[in-house]
């Protein structure tokens, strides 16, 4: 399951992502590490990006980016400080 | 003594810098406003300190040029103290950079900025505890309101005078082993223990003022530019680094760069957990605003209304101030004529001089300043990343992603900062495409032409149509060029900052900062250009230039005299309008040009070769080749678009 499949408001745990060294680096810098919890806040219309919250910080990820992030849905909000 | 301000994007470094340096750095509630470093001298308790504002970066091994600037600076300049600015409301994430900086073994002070925001989010932060845990001094700060700035710099001065190198954070044994072995190998098997050890030959030879251990860490992380720098002085270093990386891969099962960043982020989370107490969060308008502004329907409506309002205000202020200013300069022109006492040469030169000055004051500033104010306001609130979010899907149709919307919006003010801002994009392909399209965006100077010629004589409706036509051409160019460029990029990764209340001081200073840049760069050229044209006119040399440009003017059905203004438009676009008046020898354009010619001329001016300052910036950012390609491309686009206008426009006018 990738991040694109997740509905707004749901919590996820990041499992893995692939997309080249620079791409992975970029996500790591922003605190998106495997095992990390995140919440999908909203999807932009017309195939636009999605907005997620990690570490109480909001990130906009383009669909191409979100499609490369493998996640699992989790029930409870985890403490992602 | 030299202090370096380092922090993650949007943590308020530049705001702090401006508080003490008297407004030299551009700030904005947006990632990557500072794309190169800015220096300033400040006086603290009688000591002169050189203060350097470095671009915001999440890590020292960054992926875009703006981020790499920070490590490059630290790896090539001596710094007495690093002032690490942290967004206290996002402490754990900020601390990952702090840990990376601590590895460098330079004296460091942690500035806990945005304490007010942390408070709003219900956090209380124990600065003294953090100080004890990090082994580096901390100081609370609310840079936007100027609170804590004085204490911060006094503490910084003390810290720098003591020159205490901080404790390096320690990671897992496997990592530590790899780091130490690599560091020892770098120096030809001489084991170097302390992080603060004096620079060894390898550092001197490679001109890298980093102690052995930090150097080893950065090489282990695979920083390519640093590796090249060191490899020049010590051939064979690539193999040493590769074997150290293989060793980590073998013992930890993942690349060293991953292992190190997870280690830092775990440690940062632990530290944050120990010093942050999370209380009740106060929900405010800031949290609710995105429900409207990012809404699938209301969001776009708001975007259109906001941009429309901006356009209206600029047009309103511009047209209201332009007329009296021009009238004033007209009366000056009469005075100049009497002053020259009948000498045609002197009169011509003085008149040209006056035209240049008037062009700057009366045409550019009425439109440029309001635009810069409006942009600064939107920027400080934090609206620009929202625009990127809303526009991402649309930008994809031009082969770009949402981040490229910033060069676009900046481009409406001036193409120079627009081209500069393409630096925050990661891929060279995206940078080239965004820069190409940004130069097609009609800047304030071209706005002056559109308003001065088309809106004034044919009405604002035609001007608006030209703007829409311009957008269409840009979109078409984006599609065509991106289809020719290899490979699509994964897309946008952009941080959404919380909304902040802009202060008038910051918005005004930013507008002034940008306007000043414009005036310093453009105005002198404008004045010189006007005088040169007056001289050309006096010696009747303009005919030759007009012959050279005749093929273009002929194809566009424009008078041959238009050639010279077009050539001088390369200096500054608004010159083409000012000089058009001189070249045609009329006060009223309607006497020399018909409606279709006005539109054709304006369309050509909108697109052909960007101005000299933009060309210079393109060369700096993308190199000679790309600059020439873009310049050539714009001429082709301008010709095609103007031809289209010549044949399509008549029924509508």
XYZ file of C-alpha atoms in Angstrom:
734
model
C 0.000 0.000 0.000
C 1.415 3.413 -0.817
C 0.652 6.793 0.621
C -1.694 7.663 -2.239
C -4.119 4.944 -1.143
C -4.633 6.505 2.263
C -7.712 8.609 2.904
C -7.518 12.008 4.541
C -7.427 11.909 8.302
C -5.940 8.408 8.576
C -2.730 7.508 10.357
C 0.035 5.472 8.781
C 3.399 3.990 9.576
C 6.074 4.442 6.943
C 7.553 1.129 5.814
C 9.981 1.951 3.026
C 10.577 4.108 -0.009
C 12.684 3.932 -3.125
C 13.495 6.460 -5.766
C 17.196 7.040 -5.958
C 19.773 8.348 -3.573
C 18.862 12.013 -3.727
C 15.170 11.372 -3.388
C 15.625 9.157 -0.348
C 18.015 11.652 1.137
C 15.497 14.429 0.777
C 12.796 12.515 2.595
C 15.160 11.510 5.388
C 16.107 15.135 5.921
C 12.488 15.961 6.492
C 12.224 13.304 9.171
C 10.387 10.780 7.031
C 12.158 7.652 8.202
C 10.909 4.075 8.001
C 9.033 3.255 11.184
C 7.874 6.835 11.552
C 4.209 7.648 12.040
C 2.469 10.153 9.844
C -1.029 11.426 9.229
C -2.577 12.213 5.888
C -4.287 15.582 6.265
C -5.735 16.248 2.830
C -5.525 15.490 -0.864
C -5.413 18.373 -3.319
C -7.971 18.093 -6.140
C -7.204 17.478 -9.834
C -4.491 14.947 -9.082
C -2.618 17.411 -6.925
C -0.303 16.707 -4.021
C -1.236 15.470 -0.559
C -0.577 17.098 2.726
C 0.781 14.981 5.553
C 1.868 15.665 9.089
C 5.083 14.226 10.500
C 6.754 15.429 13.671
C 3.971 18.026 14.025
C 5.192 19.536 10.783
C 3.188 19.653 7.587
C 4.637 18.503 4.303
C 3.179 18.686 0.823
C 4.145 15.665 -1.265
C 3.490 15.466 -4.992
C 1.652 12.384 -6.181
C 4.774 10.980 -7.800
C 6.499 11.245 -4.442
C 3.623 9.786 -2.428
C 3.320 6.843 -4.800
C 6.870 5.794 -3.931
C 6.302 5.714 -0.191
C 5.131 2.373 1.086
C 3.028 2.575 4.238
C 0.676 0.587 6.431
C -2.442 2.036 7.924
C -2.590 2.112 11.701
C -5.592 2.676 13.935
C -4.462 4.834 16.780
C -2.652 8.104 16.413
C 0.877 7.442 17.536
C 2.921 9.974 19.396
C 5.095 11.425 16.676
C 6.866 14.195 18.383
C 35.764 37.311 14.816
C 33.212 35.527 12.654
C 29.853 34.005 13.615
C 27.843 31.829 11.246
C 24.058 31.603 11.489
C 22.940 28.105 10.600
C 19.525 26.544 10.880
C 16.859 24.612 9.077
C 14.698 26.348 6.488
C 12.157 28.756 7.865
C 13.592 28.728 11.409
C 14.021 32.504 11.457
C 17.756 32.878 10.851
C 17.356 35.673 8.380
C 14.860 37.405 10.633
C 17.463 37.314 13.377
C 20.159 38.464 10.960
C 18.024 41.408 9.923
C 17.369 42.389 13.511
C 21.055 43.086 13.975
C 22.402 43.667 10.486
C 20.007 46.404 9.432
C 18.093 44.516 6.757
C 20.416 42.920 4.318
C 18.997 39.417 4.110
C 15.763 38.491 2.429
C 13.345 36.726 4.705
C 10.033 35.075 4.093
C 7.784 32.456 5.572
C 9.008 30.092 2.943
C 11.651 27.464 2.470
C 14.795 28.630 0.767
C 14.487 32.396 0.806
C 18.201 32.696 1.477
C 19.880 31.035 -1.458
C 23.349 32.352 -0.938
C 25.135 33.626 2.127
C 24.983 37.220 3.272
C 27.595 38.880 5.446
C 27.377 41.847 7.719
C 29.456 43.433 10.433
C 27.851 43.946 13.817
C 29.174 45.484 16.972
C 28.625 43.589 20.208
C 29.880 45.238 23.386
C 32.530 47.075 21.416
C 33.700 44.014 19.512
C 33.238 43.978 15.757
C 31.862 40.633 14.636
C 31.386 39.453 11.108
C 27.998 37.771 10.908
C 27.237 35.330 8.111
C 23.708 34.260 7.249
C 23.821 30.867 5.513
C 20.947 29.288 3.573
C 18.560 27.165 5.603
C 19.330 23.483 5.400
C 17.925 20.343 6.970
C 21.309 18.682 6.912
C 24.858 19.554 5.941
C 24.857 16.963 3.171
C 22.118 18.682 1.228
C 20.811 17.896 -2.208
C 20.064 21.296 -3.668
C 22.668 24.008 -4.338
C 21.306 26.338 -1.679
C 21.779 23.644 0.941
C 25.231 22.627 -0.200
C 26.302 26.232 0.251
C 26.327 25.757 4.045
C 28.776 22.859 4.173
C 30.868 24.433 1.432
C 31.117 27.567 3.514
C 32.019 25.696 6.701
C 34.535 23.576 4.792
C 36.330 26.600 3.385
C 36.055 29.379 5.984
C 37.193 29.655 9.580
C 34.258 30.340 11.873
C 34.685 31.282 15.533
C 31.184 30.365 16.568
C 28.213 28.682 14.996
C 24.909 30.151 16.079
C 22.489 27.327 15.428
C 18.976 28.754 15.180
C 16.229 26.281 16.028
C 12.489 26.465 15.644
C 11.595 25.628 19.245
C 8.123 24.499 18.210
C 9.729 21.712 16.158
C 12.582 20.915 18.463
C 13.252 17.252 17.652
C 13.656 17.931 13.964
C 15.826 20.969 14.499
C 18.080 19.068 16.857
C 19.099 16.613 14.124
C 20.970 19.470 12.466
C 22.342 20.573 15.840
C 23.836 17.101 16.374
C 25.364 17.201 12.929
C 26.883 20.590 13.726
C 28.206 19.356 17.073
C 30.134 16.699 15.156
C 32.159 19.475 13.529
C 33.775 20.298 16.840
C 33.372 24.039 16.446
C 32.123 26.220 19.316
C 28.360 26.348 19.043
C 25.464 28.219 20.557
C 21.877 27.073 20.236
C 19.308 29.840 19.727
C 15.825 28.567 20.592
C 13.740 30.727 18.289
C 9.948 30.985 18.002
C 9.429 30.418 21.693
C 6.083 32.214 21.309
C 4.941 29.703 18.743
C 6.034 26.796 20.912
C 3.979 28.358 23.691
C 0.947 28.577 21.437
C 1.351 24.903 20.667
C 1.288 24.251 24.390
C 4.949 23.392 24.800
C 7.287 24.514 27.494
C 10.971 24.052 26.818
C 13.652 23.673 29.429
C 16.566 25.528 27.876
C 18.921 24.948 30.789
C 18.333 21.233 30.672
C 19.067 21.225 26.962
C 22.224 23.213 27.598
C 23.409 20.572 30.059
C 22.521 17.688 27.757
C 24.174 19.176 24.682
C 27.156 20.671 26.425
C 26.600 23.842 24.417
C 25.023 27.117 25.591
C 21.421 27.882 24.657
C 19.487 31.144 24.498
C 15.723 31.698 24.096
C 14.642 33.974 21.269
C 11.640 35.486 19.518
C 13.453 36.931 16.538
C 10.355 38.300 14.821
C 9.693 40.595 17.780
C 13.325 41.223 18.530
C 13.073 39.618 21.970
C 16.179 37.931 23.329
C 18.376 39.184 20.497
C 20.648 41.220 22.753
C 21.149 38.452 25.281
C 21.785 36.003 22.494
C 24.666 37.978 21.063
C 26.204 38.686 24.440
C 26.077 34.941 25.164
C 27.506 34.281 21.728
C 30.414 36.601 22.360
C 31.193 34.856 25.651
C 30.969 31.444 24.029
C 33.256 32.503 21.194
C 35.808 33.998 23.565
C 35.926 30.812 25.625
C 36.401 28.803 22.427
C 35.055 25.670 24.081
C 34.608 22.941 21.512
C 31.422 21.058 22.307
C 31.041 17.364 22.969
C 30.570 15.328 19.851
C 27.513 13.075 20.016
C 28.399 9.400 20.046
C 26.647 6.846 17.916
C 26.538 3.070 17.824
C 29.867 1.185 18.149
C 29.803 0.009 14.540
C 29.460 3.581 13.264
C 32.046 4.959 15.660
C 34.508 2.298 14.569
C 34.026 3.066 10.889
C 34.425 6.797 11.549
C 37.629 6.385 13.543
C 39.234 3.976 11.096
C 38.455 6.242 8.156
C 39.754 9.297 10.013
C 42.986 7.475 10.854
C 43.411 6.208 7.305
C 42.870 9.674 5.883
C 45.891 10.865 7.756
C 48.127 8.052 6.703
C 47.521 5.751 9.678
C 48.207 8.428 12.236
C 45.420 8.031 14.730
C 43.762 11.284 15.594
C 41.758 11.180 18.753
C 39.991 14.353 19.734
C 37.594 16.077 17.434
C 39.284 19.362 18.161
C 42.767 18.155 17.200
C 44.849 20.602 15.176
C 44.411 20.377 11.446
C 46.453 17.559 9.963
C 48.297 17.700 6.641
C 45.343 16.251 4.789
C 43.160 19.147 5.919
C 45.801 21.670 4.973
C 46.537 20.046 1.644
C 42.888 19.882 0.699
C 42.171 23.300 2.221
C 39.400 21.799 4.340
C 39.416 23.334 7.810
C 37.525 20.394 9.299
C 39.120 18.197 11.983
C 39.728 14.559 10.979
C 36.659 13.010 12.609
C 34.049 15.374 11.120
C 35.769 15.065 7.766
C 35.551 11.281 8.052
C 31.848 11.480 8.930
C 31.022 13.701 5.986
C 32.983 11.492 3.583
C 31.318 8.401 5.025
C 27.970 10.030 4.288
C 29.077 10.271 0.685
C 29.357 14.027 0.208
C 30.584 14.148 -3.360
C 31.911 17.677 -3.610
C 33.885 17.228 -0.399
C 35.243 13.912 -1.665
C 36.441 15.600 -4.850
C 38.056 18.355 -2.842
C 39.939 15.872 -0.668
C 40.766 13.542 -3.565
C 42.669 16.344 -5.271
C 45.063 16.488 -2.358
C 45.094 12.815 -1.541
C 44.555 10.470 -4.474
C 43.063 7.115 -3.606
C 40.774 8.527 -0.915
C 37.771 7.211 -2.860
C 38.823 3.628 -2.081
C 39.245 4.349 1.622
C 35.774 5.879 1.782
C 34.226 3.064 -0.220
C 35.701 0.417 2.045
C 34.498 2.248 5.171
C 31.009 2.486 3.636
C 31.094 -1.227 2.800
C 32.089 -1.992 6.365
C 29.054 -0.142 7.753
C 26.811 -1.806 5.177
C 28.097 -5.199 6.278
C 27.730 -4.692 10.023
C 24.489 -2.656 10.079
C 22.822 -3.870 6.911
C 22.189 -0.385 5.557
C 24.172 2.461 4.026
C 26.182 4.667 6.368
C 24.245 7.767 5.381
C 21.003 6.107 6.475
C 22.506 4.748 9.664
C 23.875 8.153 10.610
C 20.705 10.064 9.908
C 18.585 7.574 11.861
C 21.059 7.691 14.715
C 20.848 11.483 14.786
C 17.124 11.569 14.568
C 16.729 8.992 17.352
C 19.095 10.927 19.569
C 17.280 14.161 18.736
C 13.931 12.630 19.664
C 15.373 11.455 22.988
C 16.776 14.900 23.715
C 13.515 16.610 22.804
C 11.532 14.211 24.963
C 13.687 15.203 27.911
C 13.345 18.970 27.548
C 9.891 19.549 26.056
C 6.783 19.372 28.188
C 3.677 19.167 26.056
C 0.649 20.856 27.552
C -2.758 21.739 26.189
C -2.642 22.923 22.625
C -4.429 26.175 21.897
C -6.256 26.021 18.606
C -6.382 29.337 16.805
C -7.338 30.772 13.454
C -4.037 29.530 12.139
C -5.178 25.925 12.400
C -8.544 26.551 10.782
C -7.387 28.766 7.930
C -6.169 25.893 5.766
C -9.634 24.347 5.819
C -10.632 27.265 3.622
C -7.432 28.180 1.810
C -6.588 24.615 0.778
C -10.186 23.632 0.126
C -10.830 22.052 -3.294
C -13.313 24.815 -4.143
C -12.843 27.724 -1.740
C -9.085 27.402 -1.938
C -8.987 28.150 -5.652
C -11.603 30.850 -5.321
C -9.495 32.461 -2.603
C -6.392 32.161 -4.773
C -8.068 33.900 -7.683
C -9.485 36.602 -5.430
C -6.166 37.194 -3.709
C -4.222 37.473 -6.970
C -6.958 39.623 -8.480
C -6.903 41.916 -5.463
C -3.122 42.163 -5.749
C -3.432 43.031 -9.438
C -6.135 45.619 -8.741
C -4.214 47.300 -5.953
C -1.034 47.495 -8.023
C -2.911 48.901 -10.998
C -4.820 51.337 -8.799
C -1.789 52.704 -6.995
C 0.328 52.622 -10.144
C -2.032 54.558 -12.378
C -2.891 57.044 -9.630
C 0.741 57.930 -8.980
C 2.086 57.620 -12.497
C 0.143 60.497 -14.037
C 1.165 63.253 -11.603
C 4.740 62.032 -11.658
C 4.857 62.093 -15.447
C 3.273 65.552 -15.457
C 5.984 66.675 -13.074
C 8.710 65.335 -15.342
C 7.066 66.911 -18.361
C 7.283 70.311 -16.709
C 10.920 69.551 -15.921
C 11.481 68.776 -19.593
C 10.314 72.250 -20.542
C 12.676 73.709 -17.972
C 15.556 71.595 -19.356
C 14.884 72.909 -22.818
C 15.247 76.498 -21.718
C 18.294 75.562 -19.660
C 20.181 74.104 -22.617
C 19.986 77.525 -24.224
C 19.400 76.394 -27.786
C 22.262 73.863 -27.949
C 20.723 70.807 -29.610
C 23.439 68.452 -28.347
C 23.243 69.563 -24.732
C 19.479 69.658 -24.894
C 19.355 66.140 -26.316
C 21.683 64.726 -23.679
C 19.855 66.442 -20.824
C 16.547 65.312 -22.201
C 17.813 61.724 -22.441
C 19.111 61.946 -18.879
C 15.758 63.190 -17.681
C 13.948 60.459 -19.591
C 16.067 57.827 -17.876
C 15.480 59.257 -14.414
C 11.790 59.708 -15.097
C 11.526 56.176 -16.427
C 12.839 54.794 -13.185
C 10.768 56.969 -10.898
C 7.511 57.457 -12.704
C 6.998 54.214 -14.520
C 8.745 51.484 -12.584
C 8.391 52.435 -8.930
C 4.622 53.071 -8.898
C 4.143 49.468 -10.020
C 7.194 47.773 -8.552
C 6.912 48.974 -4.968
C 3.238 48.026 -4.481
C 3.981 44.657 -6.047
C 6.893 44.045 -3.712
C 4.782 45.067 -0.727
C 2.022 42.665 -1.711
C 4.416 39.832 -2.384
C 6.254 40.356 0.882
C 2.958 40.317 2.724
C 1.842 37.028 1.151
C 5.278 35.586 1.736
C 5.439 36.451 5.416
C 1.964 35.146 6.122
C 3.059 31.833 4.642
C 0.657 31.813 1.716
C 3.158 31.044 -1.059
C 3.625 27.345 -0.147
C -0.184 27.064 -0.186
C -0.141 28.404 -3.716
C 2.454 25.754 -4.564
C 0.153 23.112 -3.062
C -2.860 24.297 -5.050
C -0.955 24.781 -8.272
C 1.085 21.576 -8.246
C -1.328 19.684 -10.487
C -1.393 22.539 -12.997
C 2.365 22.957 -12.979
C 2.700 19.259 -13.763
C 1.029 19.954 -17.064
C 3.933 22.224 -17.916
C 6.396 19.538 -16.893
C 7.145 21.140 -13.544
C 5.866 20.799 -10.007
C 4.381 23.131 -7.432
C 7.643 24.573 -6.170
C 8.169 26.208 -9.576
C 5.237 28.475 -8.829
C 7.551 30.651 -6.735
C 9.870 31.654 -9.594
C 6.671 32.362 -11.493
C 5.176 34.685 -8.918
C 8.515 36.363 -8.256
C 8.866 36.748 -12.020
C 5.943 39.161 -12.119
C 8.039 41.496 -9.998
C 11.436 40.962 -11.523
C 12.955 38.051 -13.421
C 16.266 38.370 -11.577
C 15.074 37.042 -8.177
C 12.868 34.603 -10.078
C 15.844 33.008 -11.775
C 17.697 33.059 -8.464
C 14.891 31.247 -6.679
C 15.085 28.288 -9.061
C 17.969 27.179 -6.870
C 15.629 25.645 -4.336
C 14.663 23.032 -6.904
C 16.636 19.812 -6.687
C 16.951 18.654 -10.271
C 19.013 20.550 -12.880
C 16.280 19.743 -15.402
C 13.649 21.449 -13.250
C 15.915 24.422 -12.682
C 16.483 24.911 -16.407
C 12.813 24.607 -17.263
C 11.643 26.823 -14.403
C 14.227 29.467 -15.324
C 13.206 29.358 -18.986
C 9.550 29.803 -18.159
C 10.240 32.436 -15.504
C 11.991 34.644 -18.060
C 8.820 34.585 -20.142
C 6.796 35.942 -17.222
C 6.155 39.667 -17.775
C 8.088 41.419 -15.006
C 7.249 44.862 -13.572
C 9.233 46.512 -16.347
C 7.162 44.755 -18.979
C 4.104 45.528 -16.880
C 5.020 49.158 -17.408
C 4.982 48.590 -21.166
C 1.702 46.693 -21.049
C 0.042 49.328 -18.900
C 1.710 52.336 -20.493
C 0.865 51.310 -24.035
C -1.921 48.747 -24.189
C -3.920 49.475 -21.040
C -3.584 53.242 -21.469
C -4.602 53.362 -25.137
C -6.728 50.233 -25.570
C -8.129 49.677 -22.087
C -7.380 47.288 -19.201
C -9.399 44.496 -20.813
C -6.877 44.159 -23.631
C -4.045 44.223 -21.087
C -5.658 41.376 -19.170
C -6.100 39.439 -22.417
C -2.397 39.851 -23.096
C -1.594 38.457 -19.657
C -3.776 35.430 -20.315
C -2.172 34.996 -23.733
C 1.197 35.164 -22.002
C 0.165 32.368 -19.599
C -0.965 30.279 -22.535
C 2.357 30.732 -24.331
C 4.265 29.857 -21.155
C 2.215 26.690 -20.669
C 2.738 25.705 -24.288
C 6.476 26.365 -24.038
C 6.604 24.318 -20.844
C 4.958 21.371 -22.549
C 7.176 21.517 -25.611
C 10.451 22.038 -23.729
C 9.715 19.438 -21.066
C 8.896 16.895 -23.760
C 12.370 17.502 -25.200
C 14.139 17.223 -21.857
C 14.885 13.778 -20.478
C 13.077 12.110 -17.592
C 10.384 13.322 -15.301
C 11.191 14.002 -11.664
C 9.286 12.388 -8.806
C 7.687 15.652 -7.825
C 7.278 18.148 -5.079
C 8.435 17.793 -1.498
C 7.660 21.001 0.322
C 7.201 22.051 3.889
C 4.006 23.907 4.824
C 4.874 26.483 7.455
C 2.291 27.620 9.991
C 0.686 30.959 9.238
C 2.407 33.897 10.827
C 1.259 37.447 11.350
C 3.458 39.611 9.165
C 4.977 42.707 10.678
C 4.965 45.939 8.723
C 8.635 46.393 9.516
C 9.638 43.146 7.914
C 7.401 43.539 4.856
C 8.550 47.122 4.294
C 12.205 46.298 4.691
C 11.913 43.407 2.301
C 10.174 45.530 -0.310
C 12.861 48.155 0.124
C 15.621 45.543 -0.090
C 14.321 44.228 -3.389
C 13.489 47.640 -4.817
C 16.957 48.861 -3.960
C 18.522 45.942 -5.771
C 16.411 46.864 -8.757
C 17.386 50.505 -8.598
C 21.094 49.886 -8.119
C 21.262 47.418 -10.972
C 18.764 48.789 -13.406
C 18.515 52.512 -12.964
C 22.056 53.501 -13.969
C 21.776 51.370 -17.111
C 18.426 52.961 -17.822
C 19.865 56.465 -17.574
C 22.975 55.633 -19.598
C 20.837 53.927 -22.226
C 18.615 56.985 -22.577
C 21.606 59.268 -22.987
C 23.235 56.954 -25.538
C 20.041 56.925 -27.542
C 19.850 60.703 -27.410
C 23.406 60.825 -28.786
C 22.608 58.283 -31.477
C 19.648 60.411 -32.423
C 21.747 63.555 -32.512
C 24.369 62.007 -34.788
C 21.613 60.297 -36.781
C 23.087 56.810 -36.335
C 19.829 55.150 -35.397
C 18.968 54.498 -39.035
C 21.702 51.870 -39.258
C 20.386 49.906 -36.281
C 16.892 50.114 -37.675
C 18.111 48.545 -40.927
C 19.527 45.590 -38.985
C 16.259 44.945 -37.218
C 14.136 45.636 -40.277
C 13.434 41.936 -41.042
C 11.760 41.563 -37.660
C 9.914 44.857 -37.692
C 8.823 44.175 -41.281
C 7.449 40.735 -40.419
C 5.534 42.229 -37.523
C 4.253 45.160 -39.577
C 5.866 47.692 -37.256
C 7.508 50.996 -38.247
C 11.242 50.600 -38.888
C 12.036 53.128 -36.112
C 10.910 50.533 -33.551
C 14.201 48.635 -34.064
C 16.315 50.825 -31.782
C 13.896 50.741 -28.821
C 13.775 46.960 -29.167
C 17.557 46.682 -29.071
C 17.770 48.957 -26.066
C 14.993 46.993 -24.413
C 17.578 44.306 -23.774
C 19.205 46.685 -21.308
C 15.924 47.109 -19.455
C 12.559 46.206 -20.853
C 10.841 49.476 -19.957
C 13.459 51.267 -22.043
C 11.714 49.991 -25.136
C 8.669 52.044 -24.224
C 10.517 55.176 -23.140
C 12.688 55.067 -26.217
C 9.761 54.296 -28.446
C 8.450 57.761 -27.671
C 11.777 59.289 -28.669
C 12.300 57.059 -31.690
C 8.868 57.728 -33.137
C 9.183 61.395 -32.285
C 5.687 61.635 -30.831
C 4.244 62.350 -27.419
C 1.078 60.406 -28.124
C 1.656 56.828 -29.296
C -1.746 56.761 -30.955
C -0.388 59.236 -33.501
C 2.221 56.784 -34.762
C 0.922 53.289 -34.034
C -2.425 51.683 -34.684
C -4.081 49.337 -32.188
C -2.787 46.131 -33.801
C 0.741 47.493 -33.917
C 0.571 48.361 -30.219
C -0.489 44.823 -29.385
C 2.111 43.216 -31.679
C 4.868 45.390 -30.255
C 3.856 44.652 -26.663
C 3.648 40.902 -27.269
C 7.116 40.928 -28.812
C 8.499 42.915 -25.857
C 6.852 40.479 -23.438
C 8.817 37.516 -24.739
C 12.039 38.429 -26.574
C 15.473 38.144 -24.916
C 15.346 38.732 -21.159
C 16.993 41.916 -19.934
C 20.718 42.214 -19.263
C 20.426 41.674 -15.510
C 18.365 38.509 -16.002
C 20.825 37.243 -18.601
C 23.635 37.755 -16.118
C 21.701 35.809 -13.493
C 20.942 32.996 -15.947
C 24.625 32.716 -16.740
C 25.463 32.530 -13.055
C 22.831 29.938 -12.213
C 22.869 27.740 -15.304
C 26.011 28.591 -17.263
C 26.742 30.209 -20.627
C 25.256 27.470 -22.726
C 21.859 27.462 -21.059
C 21.800 31.247 -21.055
C 22.352 31.376 -24.824
C 19.819 28.606 -25.415
C 17.208 30.460 -23.355
C 17.954 33.799 -25.041
C 17.674 32.220 -28.503
C 14.529 30.361 -27.572
C 12.838 33.527 -26.341
C 13.474 35.303 -29.672
C 11.809 32.451 -31.546
C 8.885 32.435 -29.110
C 8.568 36.230 -29.306
C 8.477 36.179 -33.103
C 5.902 33.410 -33.258
C 3.730 34.945 -30.540
C 3.889 38.426 -32.070
C 3.069 37.046 -35.521
C 0.113 35.236 -34.014
C -0.976 38.474 -32.347
C -0.635 40.412 -35.618
C -3.045 38.113 -37.411
C -5.358 37.054 -34.587
C -5.809 40.344 -32.715
C -7.474 42.613 -35.370
C -11.064 41.268 -35.080
C -10.976 41.801 -31.301
C -9.791 45.404 -31.324
